[in-house]
Short mmCIF file of C-alpha atoms in Angstrom, two decimals:
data_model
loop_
_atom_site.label_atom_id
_atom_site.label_comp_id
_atom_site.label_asym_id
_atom_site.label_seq_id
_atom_site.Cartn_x
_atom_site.Cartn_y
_atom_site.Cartn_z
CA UNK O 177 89.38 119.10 76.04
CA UNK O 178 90.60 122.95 76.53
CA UNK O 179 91.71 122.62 79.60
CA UNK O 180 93.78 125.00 81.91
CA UNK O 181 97.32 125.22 82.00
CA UNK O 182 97.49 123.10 85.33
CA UNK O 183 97.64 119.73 83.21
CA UNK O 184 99.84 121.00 80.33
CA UNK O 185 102.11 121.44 82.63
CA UNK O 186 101.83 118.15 84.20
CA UNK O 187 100.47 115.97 81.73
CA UNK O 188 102.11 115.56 77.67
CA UNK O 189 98.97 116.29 75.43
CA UNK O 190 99.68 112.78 73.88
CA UNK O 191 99.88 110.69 77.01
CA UNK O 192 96.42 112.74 78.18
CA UNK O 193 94.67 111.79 74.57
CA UNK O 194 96.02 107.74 74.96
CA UNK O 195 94.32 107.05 78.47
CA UNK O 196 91.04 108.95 77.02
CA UNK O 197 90.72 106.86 73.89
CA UNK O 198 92.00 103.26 76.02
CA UNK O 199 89.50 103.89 78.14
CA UNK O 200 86.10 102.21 77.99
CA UNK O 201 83.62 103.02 79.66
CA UNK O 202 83.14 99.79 80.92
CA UNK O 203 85.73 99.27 82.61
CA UNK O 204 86.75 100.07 86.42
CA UNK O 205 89.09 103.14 86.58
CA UNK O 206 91.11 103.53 89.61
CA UNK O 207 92.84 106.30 90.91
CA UNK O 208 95.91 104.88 92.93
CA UNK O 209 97.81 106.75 95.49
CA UNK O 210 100.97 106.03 97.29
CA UNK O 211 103.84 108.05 98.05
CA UNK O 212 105.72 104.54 97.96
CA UNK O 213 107.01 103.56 94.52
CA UNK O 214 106.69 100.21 95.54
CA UNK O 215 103.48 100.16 96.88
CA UNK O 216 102.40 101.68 93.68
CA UNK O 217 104.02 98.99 91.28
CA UNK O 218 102.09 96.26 93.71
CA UNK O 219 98.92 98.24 94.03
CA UNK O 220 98.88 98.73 89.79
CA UNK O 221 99.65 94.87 89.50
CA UNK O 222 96.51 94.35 91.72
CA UNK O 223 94.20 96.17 90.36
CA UNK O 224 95.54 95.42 86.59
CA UNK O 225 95.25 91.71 87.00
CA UNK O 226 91.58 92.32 88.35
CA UNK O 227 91.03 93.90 85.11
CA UNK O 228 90.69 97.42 86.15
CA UNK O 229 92.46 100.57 84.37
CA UNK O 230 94.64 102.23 86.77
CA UNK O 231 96.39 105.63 87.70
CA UNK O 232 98.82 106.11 89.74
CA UNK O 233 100.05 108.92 91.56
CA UNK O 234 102.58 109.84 94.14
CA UNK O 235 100.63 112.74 96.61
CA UNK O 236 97.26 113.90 97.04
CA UNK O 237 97.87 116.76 95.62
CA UNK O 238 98.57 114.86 92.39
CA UNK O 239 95.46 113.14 93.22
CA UNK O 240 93.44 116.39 93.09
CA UNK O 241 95.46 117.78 89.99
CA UNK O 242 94.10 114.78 88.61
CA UNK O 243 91.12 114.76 89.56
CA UNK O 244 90.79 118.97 88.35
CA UNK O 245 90.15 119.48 92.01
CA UNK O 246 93.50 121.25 92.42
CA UNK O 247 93.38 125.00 94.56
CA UNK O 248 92.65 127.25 91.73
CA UNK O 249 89.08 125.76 91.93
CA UNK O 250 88.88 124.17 88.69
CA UNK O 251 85.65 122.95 88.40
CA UNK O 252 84.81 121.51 85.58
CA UNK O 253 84.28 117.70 85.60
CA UNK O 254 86.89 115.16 83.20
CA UNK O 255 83.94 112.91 81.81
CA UNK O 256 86.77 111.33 79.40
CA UNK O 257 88.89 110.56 82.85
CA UNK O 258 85.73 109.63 84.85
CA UNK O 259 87.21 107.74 87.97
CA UNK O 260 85.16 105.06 89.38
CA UNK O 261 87.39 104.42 92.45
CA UNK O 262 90.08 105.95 94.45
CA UNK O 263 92.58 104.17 96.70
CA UNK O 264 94.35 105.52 98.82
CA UNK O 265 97.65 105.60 101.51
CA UNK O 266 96.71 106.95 104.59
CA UNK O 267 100.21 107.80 105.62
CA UNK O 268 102.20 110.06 103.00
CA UNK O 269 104.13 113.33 103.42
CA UNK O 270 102.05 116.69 102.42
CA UNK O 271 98.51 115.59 102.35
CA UNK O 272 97.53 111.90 104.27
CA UNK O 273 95.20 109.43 102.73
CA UNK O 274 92.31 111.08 105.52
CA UNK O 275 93.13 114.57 104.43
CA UNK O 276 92.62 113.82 100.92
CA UNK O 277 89.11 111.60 101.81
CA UNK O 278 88.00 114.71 103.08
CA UNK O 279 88.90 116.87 100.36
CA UNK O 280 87.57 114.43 97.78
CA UNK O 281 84.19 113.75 100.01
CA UNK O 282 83.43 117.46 100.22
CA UNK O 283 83.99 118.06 96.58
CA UNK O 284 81.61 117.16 93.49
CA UNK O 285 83.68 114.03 93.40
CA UNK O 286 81.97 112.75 96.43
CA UNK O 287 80.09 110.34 94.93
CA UNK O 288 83.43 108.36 94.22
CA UNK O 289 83.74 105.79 96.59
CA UNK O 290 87.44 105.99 98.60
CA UNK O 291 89.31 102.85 100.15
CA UNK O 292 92.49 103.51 102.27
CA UNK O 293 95.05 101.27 102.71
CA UNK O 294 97.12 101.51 105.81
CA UNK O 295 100.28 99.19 107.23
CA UNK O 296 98.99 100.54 111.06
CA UNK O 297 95.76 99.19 112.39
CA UNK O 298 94.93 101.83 114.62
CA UNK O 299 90.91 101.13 115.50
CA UNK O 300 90.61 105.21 116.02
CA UNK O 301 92.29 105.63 112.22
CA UNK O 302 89.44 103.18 110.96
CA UNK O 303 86.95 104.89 112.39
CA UNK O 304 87.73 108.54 111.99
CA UNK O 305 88.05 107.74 108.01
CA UNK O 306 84.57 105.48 107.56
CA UNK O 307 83.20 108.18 109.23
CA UNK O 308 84.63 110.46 107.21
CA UNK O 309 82.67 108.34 104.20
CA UNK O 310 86.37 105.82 103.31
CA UNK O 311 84.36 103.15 101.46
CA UNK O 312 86.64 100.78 103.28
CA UNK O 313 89.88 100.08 104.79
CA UNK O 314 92.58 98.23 103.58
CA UNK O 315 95.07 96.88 105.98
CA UNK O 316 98.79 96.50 104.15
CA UNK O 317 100.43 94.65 102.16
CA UNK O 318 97.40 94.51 100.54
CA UNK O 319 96.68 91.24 98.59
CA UNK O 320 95.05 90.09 95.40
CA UNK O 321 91.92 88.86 97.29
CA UNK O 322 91.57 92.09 98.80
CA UNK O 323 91.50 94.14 95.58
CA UNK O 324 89.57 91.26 94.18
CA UNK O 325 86.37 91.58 97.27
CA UNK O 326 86.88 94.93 96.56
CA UNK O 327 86.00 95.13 93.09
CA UNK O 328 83.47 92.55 93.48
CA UNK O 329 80.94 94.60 96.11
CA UNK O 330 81.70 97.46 94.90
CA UNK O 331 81.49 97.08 90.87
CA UNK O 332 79.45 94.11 90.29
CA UNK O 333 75.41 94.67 89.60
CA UNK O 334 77.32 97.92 87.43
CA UNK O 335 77.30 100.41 90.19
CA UNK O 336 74.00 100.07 90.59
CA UNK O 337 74.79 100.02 94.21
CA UNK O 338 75.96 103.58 94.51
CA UNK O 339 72.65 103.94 96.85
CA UNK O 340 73.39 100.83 99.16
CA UNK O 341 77.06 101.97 99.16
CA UNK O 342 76.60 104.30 101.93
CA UNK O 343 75.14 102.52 104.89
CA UNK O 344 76.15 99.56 106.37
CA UNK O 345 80.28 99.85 105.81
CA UNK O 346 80.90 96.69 108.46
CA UNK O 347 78.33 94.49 106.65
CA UNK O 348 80.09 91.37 104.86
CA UNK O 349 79.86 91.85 101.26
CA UNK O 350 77.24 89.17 100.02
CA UNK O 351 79.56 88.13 96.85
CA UNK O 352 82.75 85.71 97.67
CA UNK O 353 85.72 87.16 96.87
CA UNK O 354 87.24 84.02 95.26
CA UNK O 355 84.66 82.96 92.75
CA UNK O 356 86.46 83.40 89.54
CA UNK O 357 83.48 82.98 87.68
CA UNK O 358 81.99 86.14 88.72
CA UNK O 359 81.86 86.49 85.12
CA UNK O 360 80.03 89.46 83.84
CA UNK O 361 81.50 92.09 85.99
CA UNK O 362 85.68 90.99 85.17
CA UNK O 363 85.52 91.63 81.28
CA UNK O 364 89.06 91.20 79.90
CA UNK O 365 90.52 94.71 78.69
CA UNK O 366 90.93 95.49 75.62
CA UNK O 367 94.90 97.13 76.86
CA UNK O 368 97.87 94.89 76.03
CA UNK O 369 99.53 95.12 79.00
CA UNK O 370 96.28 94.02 81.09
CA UNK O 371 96.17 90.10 82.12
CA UNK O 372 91.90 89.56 80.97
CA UNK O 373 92.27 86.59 83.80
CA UNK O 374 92.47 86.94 87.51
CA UNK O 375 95.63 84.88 88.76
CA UNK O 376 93.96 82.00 90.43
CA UNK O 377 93.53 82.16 94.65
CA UNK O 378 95.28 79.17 94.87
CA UNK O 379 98.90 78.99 95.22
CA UNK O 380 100.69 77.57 92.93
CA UNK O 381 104.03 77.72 95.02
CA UNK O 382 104.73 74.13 96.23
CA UNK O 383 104.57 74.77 100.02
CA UNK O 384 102.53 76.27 102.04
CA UNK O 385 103.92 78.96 103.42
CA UNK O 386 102.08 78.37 106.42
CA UNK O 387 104.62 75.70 107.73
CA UNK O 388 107.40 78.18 107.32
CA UNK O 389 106.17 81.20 109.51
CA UNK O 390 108.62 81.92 111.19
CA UNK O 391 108.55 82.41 115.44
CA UNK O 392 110.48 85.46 115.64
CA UNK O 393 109.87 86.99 118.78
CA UNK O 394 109.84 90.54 117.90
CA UNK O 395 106.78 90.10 116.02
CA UNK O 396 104.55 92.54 117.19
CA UNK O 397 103.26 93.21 114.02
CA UNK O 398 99.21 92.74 113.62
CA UNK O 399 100.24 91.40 110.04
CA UNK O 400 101.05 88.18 111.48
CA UNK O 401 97.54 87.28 112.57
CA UNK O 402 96.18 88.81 109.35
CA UNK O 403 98.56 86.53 107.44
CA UNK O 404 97.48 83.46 109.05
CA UNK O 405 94.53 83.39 107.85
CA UNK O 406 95.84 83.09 104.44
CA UNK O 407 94.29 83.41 100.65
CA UNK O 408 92.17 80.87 101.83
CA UNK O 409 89.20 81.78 100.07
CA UNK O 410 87.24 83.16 102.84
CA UNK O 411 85.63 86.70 102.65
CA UNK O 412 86.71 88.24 105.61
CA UNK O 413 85.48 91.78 104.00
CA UNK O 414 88.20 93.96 106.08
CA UNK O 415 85.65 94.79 108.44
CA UNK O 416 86.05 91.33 109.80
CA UNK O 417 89.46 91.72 109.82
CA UNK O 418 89.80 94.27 111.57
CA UNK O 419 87.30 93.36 114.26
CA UNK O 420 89.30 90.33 114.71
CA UNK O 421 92.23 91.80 115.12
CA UNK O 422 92.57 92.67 117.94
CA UNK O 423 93.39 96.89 118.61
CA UNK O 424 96.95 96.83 119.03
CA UNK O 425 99.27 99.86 118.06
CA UNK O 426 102.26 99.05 115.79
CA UNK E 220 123.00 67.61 81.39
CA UNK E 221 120.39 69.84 80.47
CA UNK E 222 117.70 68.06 81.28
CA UNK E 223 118.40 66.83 84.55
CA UNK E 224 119.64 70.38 84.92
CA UNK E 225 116.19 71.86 84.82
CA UNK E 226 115.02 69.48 87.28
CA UNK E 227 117.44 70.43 89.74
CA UNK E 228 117.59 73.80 89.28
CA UNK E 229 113.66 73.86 90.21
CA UNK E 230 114.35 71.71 93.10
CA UNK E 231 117.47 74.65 94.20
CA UNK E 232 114.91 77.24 94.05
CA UNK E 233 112.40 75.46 96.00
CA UNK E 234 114.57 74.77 98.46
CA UNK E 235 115.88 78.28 98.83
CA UNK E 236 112.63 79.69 98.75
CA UNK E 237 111.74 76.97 101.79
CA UNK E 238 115.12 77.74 103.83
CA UNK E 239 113.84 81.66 103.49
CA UNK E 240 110.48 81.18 104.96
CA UNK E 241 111.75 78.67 107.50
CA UNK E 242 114.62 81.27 108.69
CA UNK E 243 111.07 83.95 108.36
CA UNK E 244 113.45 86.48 106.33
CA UNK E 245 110.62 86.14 103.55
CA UNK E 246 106.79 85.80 104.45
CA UNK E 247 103.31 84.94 102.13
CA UNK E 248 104.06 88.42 100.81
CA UNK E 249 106.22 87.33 98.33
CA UNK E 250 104.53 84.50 97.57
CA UNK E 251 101.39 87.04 96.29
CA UNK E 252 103.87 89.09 94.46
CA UNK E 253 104.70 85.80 92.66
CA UNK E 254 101.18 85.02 92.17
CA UNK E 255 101.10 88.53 90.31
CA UNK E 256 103.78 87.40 87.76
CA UNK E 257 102.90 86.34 84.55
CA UNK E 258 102.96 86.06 80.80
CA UNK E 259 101.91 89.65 80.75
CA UNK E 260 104.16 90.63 83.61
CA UNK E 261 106.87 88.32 83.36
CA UNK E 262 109.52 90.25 85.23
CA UNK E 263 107.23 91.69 87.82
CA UNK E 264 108.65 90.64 90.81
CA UNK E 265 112.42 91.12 90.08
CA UNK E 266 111.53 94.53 88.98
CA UNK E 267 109.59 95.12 91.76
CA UNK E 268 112.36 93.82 94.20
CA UNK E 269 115.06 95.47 92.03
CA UNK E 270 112.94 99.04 93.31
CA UNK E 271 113.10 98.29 96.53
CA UNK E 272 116.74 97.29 96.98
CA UNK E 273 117.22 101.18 95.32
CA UNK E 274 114.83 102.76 97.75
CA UNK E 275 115.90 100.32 100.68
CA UNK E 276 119.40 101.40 100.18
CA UNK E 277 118.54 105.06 99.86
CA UNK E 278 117.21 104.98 103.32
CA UNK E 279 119.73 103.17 104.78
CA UNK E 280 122.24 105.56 104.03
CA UNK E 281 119.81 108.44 105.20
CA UNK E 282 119.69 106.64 108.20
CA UNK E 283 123.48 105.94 108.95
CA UNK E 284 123.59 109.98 107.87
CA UNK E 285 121.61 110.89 110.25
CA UNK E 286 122.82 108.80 113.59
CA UNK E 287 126.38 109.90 112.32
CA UNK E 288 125.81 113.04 113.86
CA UNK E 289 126.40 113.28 117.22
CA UNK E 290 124.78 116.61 118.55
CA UNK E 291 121.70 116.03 117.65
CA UNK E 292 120.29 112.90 115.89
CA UNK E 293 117.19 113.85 114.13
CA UNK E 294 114.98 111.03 115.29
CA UNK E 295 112.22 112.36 113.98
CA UNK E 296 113.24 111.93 110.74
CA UNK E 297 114.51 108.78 111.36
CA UNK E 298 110.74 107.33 112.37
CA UNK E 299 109.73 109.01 108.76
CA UNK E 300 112.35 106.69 106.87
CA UNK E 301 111.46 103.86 108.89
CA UNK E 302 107.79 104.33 108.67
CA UNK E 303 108.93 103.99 104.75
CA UNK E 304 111.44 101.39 105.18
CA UNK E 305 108.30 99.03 107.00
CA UNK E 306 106.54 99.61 104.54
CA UNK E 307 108.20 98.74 101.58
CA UNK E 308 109.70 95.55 103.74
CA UNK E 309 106.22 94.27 103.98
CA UNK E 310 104.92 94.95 100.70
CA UNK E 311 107.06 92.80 99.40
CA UNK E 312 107.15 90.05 102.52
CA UNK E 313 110.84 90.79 103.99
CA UNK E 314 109.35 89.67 107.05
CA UNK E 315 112.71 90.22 109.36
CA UNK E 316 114.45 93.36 107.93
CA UNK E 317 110.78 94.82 108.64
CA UNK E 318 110.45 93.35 112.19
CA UNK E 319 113.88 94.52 112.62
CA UNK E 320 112.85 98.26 111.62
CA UNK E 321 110.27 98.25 114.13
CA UNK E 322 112.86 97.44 116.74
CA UNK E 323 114.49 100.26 115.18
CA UNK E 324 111.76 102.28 115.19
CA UNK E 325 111.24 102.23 119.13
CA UNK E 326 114.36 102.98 119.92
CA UNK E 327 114.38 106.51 117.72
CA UNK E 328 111.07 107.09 119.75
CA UNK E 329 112.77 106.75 122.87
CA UNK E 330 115.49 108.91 121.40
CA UNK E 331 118.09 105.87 122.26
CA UNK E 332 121.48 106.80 120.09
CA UNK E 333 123.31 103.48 121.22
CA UNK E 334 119.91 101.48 120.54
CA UNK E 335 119.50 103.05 117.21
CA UNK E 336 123.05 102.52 116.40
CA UNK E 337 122.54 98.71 117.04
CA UNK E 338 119.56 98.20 115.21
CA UNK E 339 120.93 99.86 112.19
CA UNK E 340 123.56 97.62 112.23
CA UNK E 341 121.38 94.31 112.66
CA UNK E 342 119.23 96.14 109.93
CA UNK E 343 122.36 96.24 107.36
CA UNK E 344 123.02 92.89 107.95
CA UNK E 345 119.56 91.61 107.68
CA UNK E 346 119.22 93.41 104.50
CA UNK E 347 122.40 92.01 102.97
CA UNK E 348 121.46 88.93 103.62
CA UNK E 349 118.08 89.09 101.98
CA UNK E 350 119.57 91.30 99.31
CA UNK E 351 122.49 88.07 98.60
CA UNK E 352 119.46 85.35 98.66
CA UNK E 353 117.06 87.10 96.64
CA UNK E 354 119.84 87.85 94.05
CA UNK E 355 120.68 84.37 93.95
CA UNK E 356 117.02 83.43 93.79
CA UNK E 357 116.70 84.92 90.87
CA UNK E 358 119.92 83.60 89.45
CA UNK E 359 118.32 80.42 89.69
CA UNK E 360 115.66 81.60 87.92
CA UNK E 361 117.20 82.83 85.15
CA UNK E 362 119.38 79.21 84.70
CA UNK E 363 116.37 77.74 84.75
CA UNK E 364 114.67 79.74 82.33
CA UNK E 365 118.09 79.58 79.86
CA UNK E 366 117.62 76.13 80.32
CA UNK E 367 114.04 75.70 79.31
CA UNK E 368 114.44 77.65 76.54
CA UNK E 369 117.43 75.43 75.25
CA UNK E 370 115.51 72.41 76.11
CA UNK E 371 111.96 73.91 74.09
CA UNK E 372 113.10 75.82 71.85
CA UNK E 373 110.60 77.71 70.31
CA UNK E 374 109.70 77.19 66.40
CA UNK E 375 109.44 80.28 64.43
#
């Protein structure tokens, strides 16, 4: 693993060696990236609890570091840090979530599918990024049935999909989100820190939080109609969500 | 004592977390980041929660910095820390210092000094308040979890 001096730099020889030998190659890798420390913790929680092996970084520019797709045109591929997913914020200082989709999509990483997540539902940000070739769109805060869909249509069947991947972005995924016994495709990890079971959909809480949403008036947010329909199990794939929502600007 | 103790401290926290979602100051949000918590993350969403009171409290300060000056309020910058400040707020579901930011939000658009002024000041409220119930949420918590333990101890 000779590799140039951008990583040394970045990356202590020993932390580089411990995600190459924890990772297997069957599980999902994802390449997380939020300028928000927050969002970061949530998004690694997410994706950790769906069994997946996650990165995160803070920029794009990180991301392409990563990825070896930094400026000085670094080409050769990281087989030992093969990504199988990136997900991205679309709004973050330097490079935005679209800028980096394009970077990534006109690289020899193109073949790695992108999600954005975004807190604004702007209908022309959608579009200009599945054009672009964004796998999907996530609308924020992004929830554990999200991530879970996600993973489902995307990594299920073993990427054998990577053909039907590309056409048809607004079709509902065929899988349900919610079955936990999609069983083949969520193999526990062999990490410690990694829960091997999905948290369950239901809520354990001992309300329902619907009862409690609040009527504050200056709720213009397009979360609230996302929210109510709840992690009820259904699979609105985000294209229905979106579509139902109706276009209004934060 | 203990006993009934355990009981009731369940009940308290119930309750609080009701009264919070009734008064909409915390939304299904949190509920997901509790749904995230567990044996292998036991901590996850007071150290989640503990992050954002340090970044919320960063930006509030950059905020009151910046309407402080009276020349020329950068309210450009302001929009960038509330773009941030909306986002963390919904990440984790706290629903009405976020809805509050929005307000806030319009009014730096419209380059409003007295309107900005306000909503900062309805925002450091709202987020004191949320700061004080959280903290005590998780005060309960922790009784209740001291409790537990005394009650079932664990054999070694």
């Amino acid at each position: 693993m000779a590799r140039n001096g951008v990583f040394s730099r970045r990356w202590r020889a020993e932390e580089f060696d411990k995600l190459c030998s924890s990772l297997d190659s069957d599980e999902v890798h994802v390449l997380a990236v939020d300028d928000s420390l927050v969002d970061r913790k949530v998004i690694e929680r997410l994706l950790k609890i769906t069994s997946c092996k996650v990165t995160t970084v803070d920029s794009g520019r990180r991301a392409l570091q990563f990825l070896g797709l930094d400026e000085q045109e670094s080409s050769v591929g990281f087989d030992a840090l093969k990504v199988d997913m990136i997900i991205t914020d679309y709004c973050m200082p330097g490079m935005t979530g679209y800028e980096l989709l394009k970077k990534i999509k006109g690289s020899s990483f193109r073949e790695i599918p992108v999600v954005i997540m975004s807190s604004e539902n702007v209908l022309a940000r959608i579009d200009s990024c599945l054009e672009e070739g964004a796998e999907d769109f996530l609308l924020k805060p992004v929830k554990l049935s999200d991530v879970k869909r996600l993973k489902d249509y995307m990594f299920s069947e073993d990427r054998s999909r990577t053909e039907a991947k590309g056409m048809n972005k607004r079709k509902l995924p065929e899988t349900s989100s919610d079955d936990p016994s999609t069983p083949t495709t969520l193999s526990p990890s062999p990490s410690i820190d990694m829960s091997s079971t999905p948290s369950s959909e239901s809520s354990s809480s001992p309300f329902s939080p619907r009862t409690f949403s609040s009527s504050i008036s200056a709720d213009s947010s397009s979360n609230s109609t996302v929210s109510s329909m709840p992690s009820s199990p259904t699979s609105p794939g985000s294209p229905t969500r979106r579509l139902k929502i109706t276009g209004q600007d934060l | 004592m203990l006993g009934l103790g355990l009981e009731r401290l369940r009940a308290d926290m119930n309750r609080l977390l009701a009264l919070l979602f009734h008064q909409g100051v915390l939304d299904e949000q949190y509920l997901q980041l509790q749904q995230l918590q567990d044996e292998s993350s036991p901590n996850f969403v007071s150290e989640v929660v503990n992050i954002y009171f340090q970044e919320s409290e960063k930006l509030l300060r950059n905020l009151r910095f910046l309407l402080m000056d009276r020349e020329f309020s950068d309210y450009k910058k302001m929009g960038v820390h509330l773009n941030q400040f909306i986002g963390s707020s919904s990440s984790i579901g706290a629903k009405r210092v976020r809805n509050v930011c929005v307000a806030f939000r319009v009014a730096s658009e419209q380059n409003n000094r007295l309107g900005c002024l306000r909503a900062l000041e309805l925002l450091e409220h709202e987020y004191c308040y949320l700061k004080n119930k959280l903290h005590e949420l998780f005060q309960i918590e922790q009784q209740r979890l001291l409790a537990a333990a005394v009650r079932y101890p664990v054999q070694h």
